[in-house]
Amino acid sequence: MSMAVALRRAAARLLRGGAGAPRPALPALGGARSPVRGLQGRELPGFLGIWGGPAAGGGGSWWFRCAVSSVSRPGLLVEQLLVGGGRSFATGAVPEEVSFSPAAREADGSQPEKSVGTSDKDMLADRPLKLLSGSSYLPHPDKEETGGEDAHFIWDEQAIGIADGVGGWADLGIDAGQYARDIMSNALTAIEEEPKDSIDLTRVLEKAHSGTTVKGSSTACIIALTDQGIQAISIGDSGFLVIRDGCTLFKSPVQQHDFNTPYQLESGNSSDLPSAAQVFKVPVASGDVVVAGTDGLFDNLYNNDITAVVVHAMRAGLEPQVTAQKIAALARQRAKDSDRQTPFSTAAQEAGLRHYGGKLDDITVVVSYITAFST
């Protein structure tokens, strides 16, 4: 059975069950380790995202979107839009539509082209948006004197970036954080050279990679706000969430060769290349929140942990930097907790390792409130 067919059948079973139905048995599609919430708050192992609601125009139709990690290419999302109980499919009706790079679509022939709905375009065109961002960085306690190995930037209410240097280089006497710092600096320079209304993040990452010549390696995630919404490019296990109305609208998937072995950029062509990066487009609206972080965040906090902090912060009227500090502090607390299950311990156990509790690491958090420009 193809993944697209399996998704379609799973979606149809959920819709037929209605709001009070028990969770159906979902196909064994593999991929994502962390469960996410479904239409009625059910946890769906293996799924990266699942959303639904009444379709525009009524008539008893529902739209339905679900995404899973691909077995053949971990991290490749496949999604379907279901209307009218599974009898017809369409694109453009879902506000959280996501599109992918040409390379990703080539890797899985079932991945269709995606388009943004007209209502979303109108919403974005009528209300120009900006990113109000703040950050928090907590180096590993053993690396505080050297400044740790993460790096990040915030640029002009429009773009943010994060990188996590691979610590193994320290065993060779190399500053493992220098590569991360350089690639973020080069990415910032590349963004400044782009047309502000048309930033090409693939080109930005390629320039940043080719311009970084120090020894080392790093993950990378760069996010920009354009007229079409959030655009992002990510390689490895740094990533981001988009949160709307207290719910996770989108979570970028992890790219890794094996457990705790993420994709990473390195000077030259001896490792993963920018062409392996995943590209995302997510329409957004004023009031949405983007939380980006290195694996020190996502290894220690589940999506609902992060979302709960954001909801509390928004209600309290906290600035993005304070929100980032609170999320980072909670991640550090969980990293030191050996008695609590974490995303890292869950993944370790699934990989056949005996680990419980968090993972002490550098923690970078960048929080961006998406806000309309004053008129």
PDB file of N, CA and C in Angstrom, residues 9 39 41 55 86 93 96 106 135 168 184 193 210 268 283 288 294 298-299 312 316 349 360 365:
ATOM      1  N   ARG A   9      -6.811   6.337   3.921  1.00  0.00           N
ATOM      2  CA  ARG A   9      -7.678   5.402   4.647  1.00  0.00           C
ATOM      3  C   ARG A   9      -7.719   5.736   6.131  1.00  0.00           C
ATOM      4  N   LEU A  39      -7.456  15.363  16.089  1.00  0.00           N
ATOM      5  CA  LEU A  39      -8.611  16.256  16.050  1.00  0.00           C
ATOM      6  C   LEU A  39      -9.235  16.480  17.414  1.00  0.00           C
ATOM      7  N   GLY A  41      -7.732  15.701  20.371  1.00  0.00           N
ATOM      8  CA  GLY A  41      -6.711  15.607  21.395  1.00  0.00           C
ATOM      9  C   GLY A  41      -6.115  14.224  21.534  1.00  0.00           C
ATOM     10  N   ALA A  55     -15.312  22.252   6.263  1.00  0.00           N
ATOM     11  CA  ALA A  55     -14.821  22.869   5.029  1.00  0.00           C
ATOM     12  C   ALA A  55     -15.591  24.149   4.746  1.00  0.00           C
ATOM     13  N   GLY A  86     -13.986  11.502   2.647  1.00  0.00           N
ATOM     14  CA  GLY A  86     -12.987  10.691   1.954  1.00  0.00           C
ATOM     15  C   GLY A  86     -13.268  10.475   0.482  1.00  0.00           C
ATOM     16  N   ALA A  93      -7.526  24.666   0.783  1.00  0.00           N
ATOM     17  CA  ALA A  93      -8.571  25.028   1.730  1.00  0.00           C
ATOM     18  C   ALA A  93      -8.093  25.047   3.169  1.00  0.00           C
ATOM     19  N   GLU A  96      -3.255  25.889   7.382  1.00  0.00           N
ATOM     20  CA  GLU A  96      -1.901  25.512   7.735  1.00  0.00           C
ATOM     21  C   GLU A  96      -1.233  24.666   6.656  1.00  0.00           C
ATOM     22  N   GLU A 106      10.726  14.982  -5.224  1.00  0.00           N
ATOM     23  CA  GLU A 106      11.313  13.945  -6.068  1.00  0.00           C
ATOM     24  C   GLU A 106      11.536  12.661  -5.288  1.00  0.00           C
ATOM     25  N   SER A 135      15.490  36.023  22.290  1.00  0.00           N
ATOM     26  CA  SER A 135      16.194  34.741  22.380  1.00  0.00           C
ATOM     27  C   SER A 135      16.738  34.495  23.769  1.00  0.00           C
ATOM     28  N   GLY A 168      31.679  16.725  18.947  1.00  0.00           N
ATOM     29  CA  GLY A 168      32.767  15.771  18.794  1.00  0.00           C
ATOM     30  C   GLY A 168      34.065  16.392  18.319  1.00  0.00           C
ATOM     31  N   MET A 184      26.202  30.908  10.860  1.00  0.00           N
ATOM     32  CA  MET A 184      25.113  31.845  11.143  1.00  0.00           C
ATOM     33  C   MET A 184      25.499  33.268  10.694  1.00  0.00           C
ATOM     34  N   GLU A 193      21.870  40.325   1.517  1.00  0.00           N
ATOM     35  CA  GLU A 193      22.091  40.503   0.086  1.00  0.00           C
ATOM     36  C   GLU A 193      20.862  40.121  -0.744  1.00  0.00           C
ATOM     37  N   SER A 210      29.092  27.464   1.708  1.00  0.00           N
ATOM     38  CA  SER A 210      30.297  27.612   0.893  1.00  0.00           C
ATOM     39  C   SER A 210      31.255  28.639   1.492  1.00  0.00           C
ATOM     40  N   GLY A 268      33.421  21.949   2.874  1.00  0.00           N
ATOM     41  CA  GLY A 268      33.707  20.994   1.813  1.00  0.00           C
ATOM     42  C   GLY A 268      32.494  20.148   1.489  1.00  0.00           C
ATOM     43  N   PRO A 283       1.715  29.248   5.766  1.00  0.00           N
ATOM     44  CA  PRO A 283       0.963  30.498   5.919  1.00  0.00           C
ATOM     45  C   PRO A 283       0.671  30.784   7.388  1.00  0.00           C
ATOM     46  N   ASP A 288       0.068  34.409  15.671  1.00  0.00           N
ATOM     47  CA  ASP A 288       0.806  33.149  15.694  1.00  0.00           C
ATOM     48  C   ASP A 288       2.167  33.361  16.350  1.00  0.00           C
ATOM     49  N   THR A 294      17.471  24.638  19.157  1.00  0.00           N
ATOM     50  CA  THR A 294      18.383  23.534  18.881  1.00  0.00           C
ATOM     51  C   THR A 294      17.874  22.283  19.592  1.00  0.00           C
ATOM     52  N   PHE A 298      14.371  20.672  21.980  1.00  0.00           N
ATOM     53  CA  PHE A 298      13.401  19.664  21.566  1.00  0.00           C
ATOM     54  C   PHE A 298      13.702  18.269  22.121  1.00  0.00           C
ATOM     55  N   ASP A 299      14.919  18.017  22.593  1.00  0.00           N
ATOM     56  CA  ASP A 299      15.207  16.749  23.268  1.00  0.00           C
ATOM     57  C   ASP A 299      14.606  16.696  24.661  1.00  0.00           C
ATOM     58  N   HIS A 312       0.758  30.753  28.442  1.00  0.00           N
ATOM     59  CA  HIS A 312       0.847  31.507  29.694  1.00  0.00           C
ATOM     60  C   HIS A 312       1.499  32.867  29.457  1.00  0.00           C
ATOM     61  N   ALA A 316      -0.086  36.666  29.891  1.00  0.00           N
ATOM     62  CA  ALA A 316       0.542  37.581  30.849  1.00  0.00           C
ATOM     63  C   ALA A 316       1.141  38.804  30.169  1.00  0.00           C
ATOM     64  N   GLN A 349      14.966   4.947  23.993  1.00  0.00           N
ATOM     65  CA  GLN A 349      14.356   3.644  24.290  1.00  0.00           C
ATOM     66  C   GLN A 349      13.881   2.963  23.015  1.00  0.00           C
ATOM     67  N   LEU A 360      21.393  16.730  29.043  1.00  0.00           N
ATOM     68  CA  LEU A 360      22.056  17.997  29.306  1.00  0.00           C
ATOM     69  C   LEU A 360      22.820  18.426  28.056  1.00  0.00           C
ATOM     70  N   VAL A 365      16.897  29.005  22.341  1.00  0.00           N
ATOM     71  CA  VAL A 365      15.475  29.213  22.046  1.00  0.00           C
ATOM     72  C   VAL A 365      15.303  30.608  21.456  1.00  0.00           C
TER      73      VAL A 365
END
